[in-house]
Coordinates of C-alpha atoms (C1' of nucleotides) in Angstrom, one line a residue:
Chain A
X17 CA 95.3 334.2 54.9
X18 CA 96.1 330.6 56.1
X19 CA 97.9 329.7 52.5
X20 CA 95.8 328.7 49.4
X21 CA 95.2 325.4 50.1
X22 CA 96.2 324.5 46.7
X23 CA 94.6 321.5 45.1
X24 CA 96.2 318.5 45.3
X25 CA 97.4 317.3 41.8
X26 CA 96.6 313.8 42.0
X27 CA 93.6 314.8 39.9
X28 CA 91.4 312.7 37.9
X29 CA 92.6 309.6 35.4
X30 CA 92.6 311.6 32.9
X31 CA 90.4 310.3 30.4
X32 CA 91.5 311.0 26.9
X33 CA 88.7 312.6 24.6
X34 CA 88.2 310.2 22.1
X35 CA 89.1 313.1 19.1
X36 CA 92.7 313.3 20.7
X37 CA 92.8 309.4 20.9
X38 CA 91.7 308.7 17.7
X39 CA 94.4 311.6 16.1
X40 CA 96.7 309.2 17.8
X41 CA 95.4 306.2 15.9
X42 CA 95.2 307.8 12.4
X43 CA 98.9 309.4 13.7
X44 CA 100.2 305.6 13.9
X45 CA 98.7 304.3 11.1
X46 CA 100.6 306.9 9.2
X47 CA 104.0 306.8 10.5
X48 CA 104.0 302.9 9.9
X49 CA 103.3 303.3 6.6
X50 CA 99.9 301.6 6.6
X51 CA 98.5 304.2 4.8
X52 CA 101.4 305.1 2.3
X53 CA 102.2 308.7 1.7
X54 CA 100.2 310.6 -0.8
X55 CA 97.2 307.9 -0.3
X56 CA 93.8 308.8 0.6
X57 CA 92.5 308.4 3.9
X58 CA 88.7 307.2 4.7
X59 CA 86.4 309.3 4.2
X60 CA 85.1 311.2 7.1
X61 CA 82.0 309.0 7.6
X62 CA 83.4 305.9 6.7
X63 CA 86.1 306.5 9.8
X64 CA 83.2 307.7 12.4
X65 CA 81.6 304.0 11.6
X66 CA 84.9 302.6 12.3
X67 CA 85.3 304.1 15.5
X68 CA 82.2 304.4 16.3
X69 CA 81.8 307.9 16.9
X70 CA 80.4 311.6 15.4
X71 CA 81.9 312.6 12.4
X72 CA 82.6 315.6 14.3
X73 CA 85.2 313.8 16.5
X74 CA 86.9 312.4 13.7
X75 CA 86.8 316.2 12.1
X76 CA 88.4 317.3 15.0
X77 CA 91.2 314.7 14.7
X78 CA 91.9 315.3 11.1
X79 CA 92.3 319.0 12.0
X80 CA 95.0 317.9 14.2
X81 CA 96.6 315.9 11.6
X82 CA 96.5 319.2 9.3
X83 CA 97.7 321.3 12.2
X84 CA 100.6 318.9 12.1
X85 CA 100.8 319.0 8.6
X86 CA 100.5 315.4 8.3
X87 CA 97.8 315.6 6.0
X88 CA 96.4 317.3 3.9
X89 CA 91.9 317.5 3.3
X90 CA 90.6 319.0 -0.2
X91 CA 86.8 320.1 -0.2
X92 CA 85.0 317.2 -2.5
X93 CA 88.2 315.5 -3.0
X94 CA 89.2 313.9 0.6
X95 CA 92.0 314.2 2.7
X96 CA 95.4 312.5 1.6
X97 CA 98.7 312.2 3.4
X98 CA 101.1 314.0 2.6
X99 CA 105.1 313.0 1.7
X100 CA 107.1 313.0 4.6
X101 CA 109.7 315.2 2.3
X102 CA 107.5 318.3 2.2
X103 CA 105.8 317.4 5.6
X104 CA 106.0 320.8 7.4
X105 CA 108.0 320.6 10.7
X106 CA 105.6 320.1 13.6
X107 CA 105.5 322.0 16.8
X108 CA 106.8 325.4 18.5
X109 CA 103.8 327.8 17.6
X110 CA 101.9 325.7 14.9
X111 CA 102.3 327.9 12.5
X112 CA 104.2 327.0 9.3
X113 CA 107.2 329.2 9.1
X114 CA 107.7 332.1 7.2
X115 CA 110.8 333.4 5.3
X116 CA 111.3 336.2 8.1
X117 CA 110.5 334.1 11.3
X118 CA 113.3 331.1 9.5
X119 CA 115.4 334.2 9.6
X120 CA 114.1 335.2 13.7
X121 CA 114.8 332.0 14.4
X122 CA 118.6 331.6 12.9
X123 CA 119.1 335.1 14.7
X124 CA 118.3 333.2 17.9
X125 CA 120.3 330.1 16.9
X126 CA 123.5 332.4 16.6
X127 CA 124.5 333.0 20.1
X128 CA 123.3 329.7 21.0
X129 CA 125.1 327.7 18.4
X130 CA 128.4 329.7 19.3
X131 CA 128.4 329.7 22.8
X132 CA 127.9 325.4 21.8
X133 CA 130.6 325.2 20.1
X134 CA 132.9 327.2 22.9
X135 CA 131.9 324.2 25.4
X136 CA 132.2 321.4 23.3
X137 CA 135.4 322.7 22.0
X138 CA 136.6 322.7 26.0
X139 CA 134.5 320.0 27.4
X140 CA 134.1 317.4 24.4
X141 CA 135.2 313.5 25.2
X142 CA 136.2 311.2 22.5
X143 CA 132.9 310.1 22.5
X144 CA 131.4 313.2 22.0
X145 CA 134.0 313.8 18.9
X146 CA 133.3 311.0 17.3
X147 CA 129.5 311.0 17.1
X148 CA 130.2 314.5 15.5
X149 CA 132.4 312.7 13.2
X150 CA 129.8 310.3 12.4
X151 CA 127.2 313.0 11.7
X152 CA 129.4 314.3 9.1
X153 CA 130.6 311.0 7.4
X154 CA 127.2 310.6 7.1
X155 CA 126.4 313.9 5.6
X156 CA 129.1 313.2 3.6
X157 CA 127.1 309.9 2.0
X158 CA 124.1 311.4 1.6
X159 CA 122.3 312.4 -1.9
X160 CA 122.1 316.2 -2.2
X161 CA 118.7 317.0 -0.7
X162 CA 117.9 313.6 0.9
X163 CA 116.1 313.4 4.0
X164 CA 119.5 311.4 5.1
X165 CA 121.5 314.3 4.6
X166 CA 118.9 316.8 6.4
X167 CA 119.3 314.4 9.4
X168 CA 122.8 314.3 9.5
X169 CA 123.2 317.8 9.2
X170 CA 120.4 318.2 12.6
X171 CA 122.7 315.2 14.0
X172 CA 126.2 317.2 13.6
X173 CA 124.6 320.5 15.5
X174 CA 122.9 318.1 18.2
X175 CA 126.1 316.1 18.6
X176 CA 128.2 319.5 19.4
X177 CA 125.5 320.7 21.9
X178 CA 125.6 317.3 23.8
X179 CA 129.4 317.7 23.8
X180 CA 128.9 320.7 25.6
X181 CA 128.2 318.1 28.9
X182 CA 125.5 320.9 29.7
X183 CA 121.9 319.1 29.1
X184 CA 119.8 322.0 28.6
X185 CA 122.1 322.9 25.2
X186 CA 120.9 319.1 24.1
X187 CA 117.6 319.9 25.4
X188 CA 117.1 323.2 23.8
X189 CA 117.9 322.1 20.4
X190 CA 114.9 319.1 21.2
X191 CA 112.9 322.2 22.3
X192 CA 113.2 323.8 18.9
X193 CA 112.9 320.6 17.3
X194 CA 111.0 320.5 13.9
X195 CA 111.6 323.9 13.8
X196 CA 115.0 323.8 13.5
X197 CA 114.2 321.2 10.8
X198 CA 112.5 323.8 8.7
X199 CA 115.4 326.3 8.8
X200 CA 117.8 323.7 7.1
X201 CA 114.9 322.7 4.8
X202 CA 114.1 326.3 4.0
X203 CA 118.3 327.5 3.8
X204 CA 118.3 324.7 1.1
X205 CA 115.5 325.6 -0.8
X206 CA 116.0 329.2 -1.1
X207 CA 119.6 328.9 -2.4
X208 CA 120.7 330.0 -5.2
X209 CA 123.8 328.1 -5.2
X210 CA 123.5 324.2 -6.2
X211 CA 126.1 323.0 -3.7
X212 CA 124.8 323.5 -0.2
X213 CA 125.7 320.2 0.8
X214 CA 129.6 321.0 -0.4
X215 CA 129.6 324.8 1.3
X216 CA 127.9 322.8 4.4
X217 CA 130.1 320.4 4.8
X218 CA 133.1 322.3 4.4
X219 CA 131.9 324.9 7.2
X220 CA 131.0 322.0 9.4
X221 CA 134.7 320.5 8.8
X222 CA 135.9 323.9 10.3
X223 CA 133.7 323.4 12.9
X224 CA 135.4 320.4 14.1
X225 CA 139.0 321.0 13.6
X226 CA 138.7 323.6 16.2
X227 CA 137.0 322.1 18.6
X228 CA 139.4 319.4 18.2
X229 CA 142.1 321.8 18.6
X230 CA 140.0 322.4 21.7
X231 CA 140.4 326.2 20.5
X232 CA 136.8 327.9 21.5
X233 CA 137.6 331.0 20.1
X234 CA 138.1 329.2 16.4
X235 CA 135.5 327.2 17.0
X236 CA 132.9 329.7 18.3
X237 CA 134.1 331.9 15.1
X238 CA 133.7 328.9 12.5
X239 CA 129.8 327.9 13.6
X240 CA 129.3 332.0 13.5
X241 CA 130.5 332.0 10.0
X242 CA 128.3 329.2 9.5
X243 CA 125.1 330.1 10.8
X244 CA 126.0 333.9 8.8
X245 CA 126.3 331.7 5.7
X246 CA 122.9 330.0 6.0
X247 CA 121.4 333.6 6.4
X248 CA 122.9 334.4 3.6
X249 CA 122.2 331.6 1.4
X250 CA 118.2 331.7 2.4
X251 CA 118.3 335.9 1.8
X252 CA 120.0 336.4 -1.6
X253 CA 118.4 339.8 -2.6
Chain B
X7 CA 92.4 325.8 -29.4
X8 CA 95.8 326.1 -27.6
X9 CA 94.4 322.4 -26.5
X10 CA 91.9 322.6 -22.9
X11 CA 94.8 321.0 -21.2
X12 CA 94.4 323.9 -18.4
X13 CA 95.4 321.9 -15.7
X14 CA 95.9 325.3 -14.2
X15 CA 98.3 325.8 -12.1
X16 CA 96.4 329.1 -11.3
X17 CA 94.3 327.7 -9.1
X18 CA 91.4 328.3 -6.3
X19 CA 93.4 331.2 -4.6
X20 CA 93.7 328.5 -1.9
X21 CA 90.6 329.9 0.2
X22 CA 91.3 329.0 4.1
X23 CA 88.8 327.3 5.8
X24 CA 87.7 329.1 8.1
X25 CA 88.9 326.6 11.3
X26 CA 92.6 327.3 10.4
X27 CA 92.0 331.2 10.0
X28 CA 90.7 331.6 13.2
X29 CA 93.4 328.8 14.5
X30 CA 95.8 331.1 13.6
X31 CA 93.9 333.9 14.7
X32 CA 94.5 332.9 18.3
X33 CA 97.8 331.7 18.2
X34 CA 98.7 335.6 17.4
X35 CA 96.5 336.1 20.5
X36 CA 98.5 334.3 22.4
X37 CA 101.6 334.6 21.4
X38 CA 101.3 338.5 21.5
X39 CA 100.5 338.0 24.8
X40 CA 96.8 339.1 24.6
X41 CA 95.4 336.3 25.9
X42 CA 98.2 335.8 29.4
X43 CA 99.4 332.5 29.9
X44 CA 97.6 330.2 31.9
X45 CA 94.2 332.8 31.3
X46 CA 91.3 331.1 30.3
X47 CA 90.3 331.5 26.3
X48 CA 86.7 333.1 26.0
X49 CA 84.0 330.2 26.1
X50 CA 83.6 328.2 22.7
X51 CA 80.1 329.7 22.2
X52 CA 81.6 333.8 23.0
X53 CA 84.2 333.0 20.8
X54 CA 81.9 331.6 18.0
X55 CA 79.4 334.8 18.0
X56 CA 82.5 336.4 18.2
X57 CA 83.8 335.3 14.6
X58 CA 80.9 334.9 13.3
X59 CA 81.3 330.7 12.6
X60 CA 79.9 327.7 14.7
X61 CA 80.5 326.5 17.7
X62 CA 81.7 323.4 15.3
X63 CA 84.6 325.8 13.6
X64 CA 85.8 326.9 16.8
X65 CA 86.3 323.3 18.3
X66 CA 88.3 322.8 15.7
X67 CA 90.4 325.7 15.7
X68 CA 91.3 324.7 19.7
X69 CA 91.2 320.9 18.3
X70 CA 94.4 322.2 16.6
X71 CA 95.9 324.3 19.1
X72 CA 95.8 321.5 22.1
X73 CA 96.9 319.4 19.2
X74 CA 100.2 321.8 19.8
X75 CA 100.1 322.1 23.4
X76 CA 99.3 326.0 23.6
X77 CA 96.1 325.1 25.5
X78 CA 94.7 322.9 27.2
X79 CA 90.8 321.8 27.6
X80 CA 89.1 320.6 30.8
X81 CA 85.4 319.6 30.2
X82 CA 83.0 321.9 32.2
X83 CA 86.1 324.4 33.4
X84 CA 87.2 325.8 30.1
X85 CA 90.5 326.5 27.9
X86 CA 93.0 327.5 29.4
X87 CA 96.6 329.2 27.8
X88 CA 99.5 326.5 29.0
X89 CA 102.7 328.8 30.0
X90 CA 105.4 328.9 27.9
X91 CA 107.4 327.2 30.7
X92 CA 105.7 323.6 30.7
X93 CA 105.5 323.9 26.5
X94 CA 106.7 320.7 25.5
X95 CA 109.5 320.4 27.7
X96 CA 108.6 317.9 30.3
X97 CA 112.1 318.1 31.5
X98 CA 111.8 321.1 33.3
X99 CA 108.3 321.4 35.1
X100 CA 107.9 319.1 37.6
X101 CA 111.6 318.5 39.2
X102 CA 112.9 320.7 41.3
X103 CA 116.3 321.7 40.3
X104 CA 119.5 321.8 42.3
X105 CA 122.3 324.0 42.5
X106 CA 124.3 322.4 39.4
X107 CA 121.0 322.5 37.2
X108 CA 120.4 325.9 37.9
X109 CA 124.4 327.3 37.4
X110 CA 124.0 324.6 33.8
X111 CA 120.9 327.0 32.9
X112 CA 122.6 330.2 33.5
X113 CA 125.1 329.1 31.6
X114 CA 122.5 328.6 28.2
X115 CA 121.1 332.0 29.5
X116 CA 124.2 333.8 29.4
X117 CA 124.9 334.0 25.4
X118 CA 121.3 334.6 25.0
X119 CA 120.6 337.0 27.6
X120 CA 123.8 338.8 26.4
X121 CA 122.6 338.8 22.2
X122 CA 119.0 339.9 23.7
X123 CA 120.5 343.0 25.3
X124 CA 122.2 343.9 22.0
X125 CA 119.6 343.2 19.9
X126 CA 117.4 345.4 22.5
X127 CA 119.9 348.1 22.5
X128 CA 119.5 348.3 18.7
X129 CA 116.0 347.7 17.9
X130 CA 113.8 349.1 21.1
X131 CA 111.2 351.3 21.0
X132 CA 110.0 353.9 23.1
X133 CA 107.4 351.8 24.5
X134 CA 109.5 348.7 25.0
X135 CA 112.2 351.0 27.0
X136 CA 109.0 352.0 29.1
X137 CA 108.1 348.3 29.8
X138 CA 111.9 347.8 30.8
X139 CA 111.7 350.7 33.1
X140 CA 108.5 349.6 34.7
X141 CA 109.8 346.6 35.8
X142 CA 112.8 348.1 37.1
X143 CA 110.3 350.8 39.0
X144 CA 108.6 347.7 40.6
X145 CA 111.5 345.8 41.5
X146 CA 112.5 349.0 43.6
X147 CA 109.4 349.0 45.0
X148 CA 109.0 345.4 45.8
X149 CA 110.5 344.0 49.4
X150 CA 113.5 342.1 49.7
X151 CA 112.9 338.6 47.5
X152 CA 109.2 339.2 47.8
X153 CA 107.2 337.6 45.0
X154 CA 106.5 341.0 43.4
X155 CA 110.6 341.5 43.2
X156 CA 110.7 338.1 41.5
X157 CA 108.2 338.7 39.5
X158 CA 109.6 341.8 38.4
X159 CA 112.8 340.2 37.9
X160 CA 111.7 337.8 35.4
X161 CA 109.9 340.5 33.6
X162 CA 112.4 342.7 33.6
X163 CA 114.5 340.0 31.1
X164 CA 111.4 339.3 29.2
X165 CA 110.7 343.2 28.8
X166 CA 114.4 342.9 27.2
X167 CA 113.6 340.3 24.8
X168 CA 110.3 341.5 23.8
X169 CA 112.3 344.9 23.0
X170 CA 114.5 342.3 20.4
X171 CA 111.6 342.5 17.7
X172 CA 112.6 338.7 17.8
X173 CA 109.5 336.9 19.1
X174 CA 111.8 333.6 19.6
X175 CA 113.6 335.9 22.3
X176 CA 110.6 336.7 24.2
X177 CA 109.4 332.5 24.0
X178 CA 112.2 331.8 25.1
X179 CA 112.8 334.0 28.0
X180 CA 109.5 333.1 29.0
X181 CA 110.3 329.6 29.0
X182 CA 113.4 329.7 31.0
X183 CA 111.6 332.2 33.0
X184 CA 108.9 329.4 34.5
X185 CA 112.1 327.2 34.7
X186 CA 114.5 329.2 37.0
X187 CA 111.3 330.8 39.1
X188 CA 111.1 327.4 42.0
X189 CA 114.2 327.2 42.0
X190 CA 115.1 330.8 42.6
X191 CA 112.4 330.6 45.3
X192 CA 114.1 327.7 47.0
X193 CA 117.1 329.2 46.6
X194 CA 116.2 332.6 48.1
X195 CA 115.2 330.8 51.7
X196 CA 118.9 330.3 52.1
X197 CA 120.5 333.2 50.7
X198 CA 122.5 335.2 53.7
X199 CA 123.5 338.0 51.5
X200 CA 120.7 340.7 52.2
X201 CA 121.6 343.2 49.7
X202 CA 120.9 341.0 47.0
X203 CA 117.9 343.2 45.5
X204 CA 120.0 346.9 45.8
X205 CA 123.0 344.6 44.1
X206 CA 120.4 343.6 40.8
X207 CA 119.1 347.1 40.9
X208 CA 122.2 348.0 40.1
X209 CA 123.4 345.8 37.7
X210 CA 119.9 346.1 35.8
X211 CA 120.5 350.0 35.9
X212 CA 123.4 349.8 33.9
X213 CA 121.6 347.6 31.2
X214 CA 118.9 349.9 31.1
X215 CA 121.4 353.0 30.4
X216 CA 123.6 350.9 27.7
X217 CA 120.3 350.3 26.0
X218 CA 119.4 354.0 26.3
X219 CA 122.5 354.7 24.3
X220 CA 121.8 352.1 22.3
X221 CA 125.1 350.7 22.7
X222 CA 125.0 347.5 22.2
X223 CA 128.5 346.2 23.3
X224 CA 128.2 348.0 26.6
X225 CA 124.5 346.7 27.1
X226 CA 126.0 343.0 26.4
X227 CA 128.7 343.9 28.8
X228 CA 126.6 344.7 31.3
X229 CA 123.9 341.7 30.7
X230 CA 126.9 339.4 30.9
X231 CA 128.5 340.9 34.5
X232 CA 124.9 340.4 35.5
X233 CA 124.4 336.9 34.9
X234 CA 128.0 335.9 35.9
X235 CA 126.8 337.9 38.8
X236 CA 123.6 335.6 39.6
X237 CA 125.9 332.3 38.6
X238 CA 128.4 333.6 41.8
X239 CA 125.6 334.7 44.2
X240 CA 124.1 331.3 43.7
X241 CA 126.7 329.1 44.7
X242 CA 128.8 330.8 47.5
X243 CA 130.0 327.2 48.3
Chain C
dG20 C1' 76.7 333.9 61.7
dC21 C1' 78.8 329.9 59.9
dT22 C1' 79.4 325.4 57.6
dC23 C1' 77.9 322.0 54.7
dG24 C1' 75.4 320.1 51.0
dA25 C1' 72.4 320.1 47.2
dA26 C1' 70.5 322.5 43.4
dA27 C1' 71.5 325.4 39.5
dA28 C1' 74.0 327.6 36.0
dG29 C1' 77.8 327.4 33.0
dT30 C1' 81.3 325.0 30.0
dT31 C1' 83.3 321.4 27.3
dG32 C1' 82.4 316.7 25.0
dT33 C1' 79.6 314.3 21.8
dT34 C1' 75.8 313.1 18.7
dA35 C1' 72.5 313.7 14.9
dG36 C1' 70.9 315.6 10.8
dA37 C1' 70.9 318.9 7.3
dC38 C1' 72.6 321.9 3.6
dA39 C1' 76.4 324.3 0.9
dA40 C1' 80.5 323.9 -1.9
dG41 C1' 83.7 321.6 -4.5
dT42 C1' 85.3 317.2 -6.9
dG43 C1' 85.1 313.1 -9.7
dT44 C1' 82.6 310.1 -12.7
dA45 C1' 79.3 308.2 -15.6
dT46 C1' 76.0 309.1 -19.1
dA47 C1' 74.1 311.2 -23.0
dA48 C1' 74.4 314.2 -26.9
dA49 C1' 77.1 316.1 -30.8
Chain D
dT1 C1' 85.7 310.4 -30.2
dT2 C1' 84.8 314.5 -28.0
dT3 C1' 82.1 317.5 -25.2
dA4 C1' 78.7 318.8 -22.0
dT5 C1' 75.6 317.8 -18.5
dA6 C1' 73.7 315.4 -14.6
dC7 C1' 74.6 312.7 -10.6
dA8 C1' 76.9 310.7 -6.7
dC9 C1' 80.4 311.5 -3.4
dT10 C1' 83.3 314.2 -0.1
dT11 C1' 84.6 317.9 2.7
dG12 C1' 83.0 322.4 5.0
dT13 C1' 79.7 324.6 7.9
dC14 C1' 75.5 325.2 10.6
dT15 C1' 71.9 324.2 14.0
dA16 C1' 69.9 321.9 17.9
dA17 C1' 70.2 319.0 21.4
dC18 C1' 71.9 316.1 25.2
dA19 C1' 75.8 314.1 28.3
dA20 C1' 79.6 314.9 31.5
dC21 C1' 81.9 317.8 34.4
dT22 C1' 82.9 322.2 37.1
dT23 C1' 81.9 326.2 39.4
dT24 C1' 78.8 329.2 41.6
dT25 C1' 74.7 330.1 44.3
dC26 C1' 71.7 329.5 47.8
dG27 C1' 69.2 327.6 51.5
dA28 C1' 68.8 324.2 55.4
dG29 C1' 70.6 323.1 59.6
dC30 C1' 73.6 323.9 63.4

DNA sequence: GCTCGAAAAGTTGTTAGACAAGTGTATAAA
DNA sequence: TTTATACACTTGTCTAACAACTTTTCGAGC
């Protein structure tokens, strides 16, 4: 046939349904703190006066907000936000993780994290090293446990796949995102042994020496060594 | 006696609403592929006879699911499945990518690809070595760099990662999948070498026969001439 | 027969009201 | 004071309807 004809995608304005828009709202009003972690949110009705719309919108932007794990709604009770430190990472698949997908998941990591490592041992620029170095001084200052510390430690791998100087490493460690976030979070929690942040920083150290030492082979081993040892640590049995 | 107290941690044996179980219900649908990517969802009303709820439960459930970009609404069209491919990752859907893009992707492939087709070696099953073979059949088939070859092309990787028993593999494949396909049809207008198709036949046959054996350090071998393979044919320079 | 356009059917978006189920509080009884 | 009960409140779910939009169908006109 004469080709498709495929529709042009200039497409309509897209108008927002108000439930997404208003899931936005209640999303900003969260993050800057106006209403403070653990707090109640309006009830139900009291929000579709606000806005001026069905309780069933707003419904249907709280279930968002729970999909997200932002907060958290209790039949007869209400809906309250919960803490940022147990707030379940967000996005790939919706779906809070499980013990054996955290473990999926690190078994995808493994290749990925070595073959990082191997480039940014050969490509890295002083730049590159020292935002790794940073990462880790500031793992180094954290509190065992603190949300600073869990950010550092997503920092230091991030750094290393930016030093590869291949974007889609950088971008692929966005892409798993949150996710990424909850296999740190869950490593930690199912360890037996109370110094993760010691054994972590110690393997991370290794990490950079080598690719210091622009060695790839070192360097590739010592992140391998170190994604083994978060296996490890979250699968004691 | 032994004071009411009873706070009981026991508890309701946390009873899921019914939104989130059927949330969850479809993101297995989904992600197991039952339910194709870019397929439309059954209507809200089919799927509410279907569980048994409201039209009001199932609006939520999708609420939740567009609320992590899996699907996407249009009023009066339907629900449709977003691919894998556009997920989140604005960076790769609507530029085109050039020559250096596509050799910085095969180059996050390659350790990936390569741990896929070990893990596939170890782990396949009969069926999953059938879905590896079909592919291959309708590559063979398929004329030179026709859409069918393509498309068998890309399945024939994602037939490898499904065979992982790593779901993360298979997203993931998927996603670079939609990534590489325009630029692999642009690139394919100015290929000269016409024996490109017998040439990946080959190299997928011997990936297919490592993985028969399950051996995996010949099947990673092979995945890893393969892709340094498609890195070389793509820039002849 | 073919094209074009309008009606019709189908689907998501939104509203309203109602009841069920669970929670928290105030009140009354012991 | 303590305990038990009733009541108000809140989330969970259902039903019915209409609005807004898309896709299909079908007939008029050429």
């Amino acid at each position: 046939m004469t080709s498709g004809e495929t529709r042009a995608l200039a497409q309509s304005p897209a108008r927002t349904p108000a439930a997404e828009e208003i899931a936005q709202h209640l999303v900003v009003l969260i993050r800057e703190g106006v209403i403070a972690a653990g707090a109640k949110l309006p009830t139900e009705q009291t929000l579709s006066r606000q806005f001026g719309v069905s309780r069933t919108v707003v419904r249907e932007a709280i279930s968002r907000l729970k999909s997200d794990g932002l907060v958290k709604s209790r039949q007869g009770s209400g809906v309250s936000v919960v803490p940022a430190s147990v707030r379940r990472s967000f996005k790939l698949q919706g779906t809070a993780l499980d013990r054996r997908q955290v473990l999926a998941l690190l078994e995808l990591r493994q290749p990925l994290e070595m073959a990082s490592a191997r480039l940014a041992a050969l490509r890295h620029t002083p730049g590159d090293l020292q935002e790794i170095l940073d990462a880790q001084q500031r793992m180094l200052d954290s509190q065992e446990w603190s949300e600073e510390g869990l950010q550092a430690d997503l920092d230091f791998h991030h750094a290393i796949a930016k030093a590869t100087d291949n974007s889609f490493y950088a971008d692929f460690m966005a892409f798993l995102g949150g996710a990424l976030r909850a296999t740190i979070v869950a490593a930690r929690l199912a360890s037996t042994n109370p110094n993760v942040k010691a054994i972590t920083v110690e393997e991370h150290l290794k990490i950079i020496q080598a690719i210091k030492a622009r060695d790839p082979d070192a360097a590739g081993q010592a992140m391998l060594l170190h994604i083994q040892g978060a296996s490890l640590r979250m699968a004691p049995e």
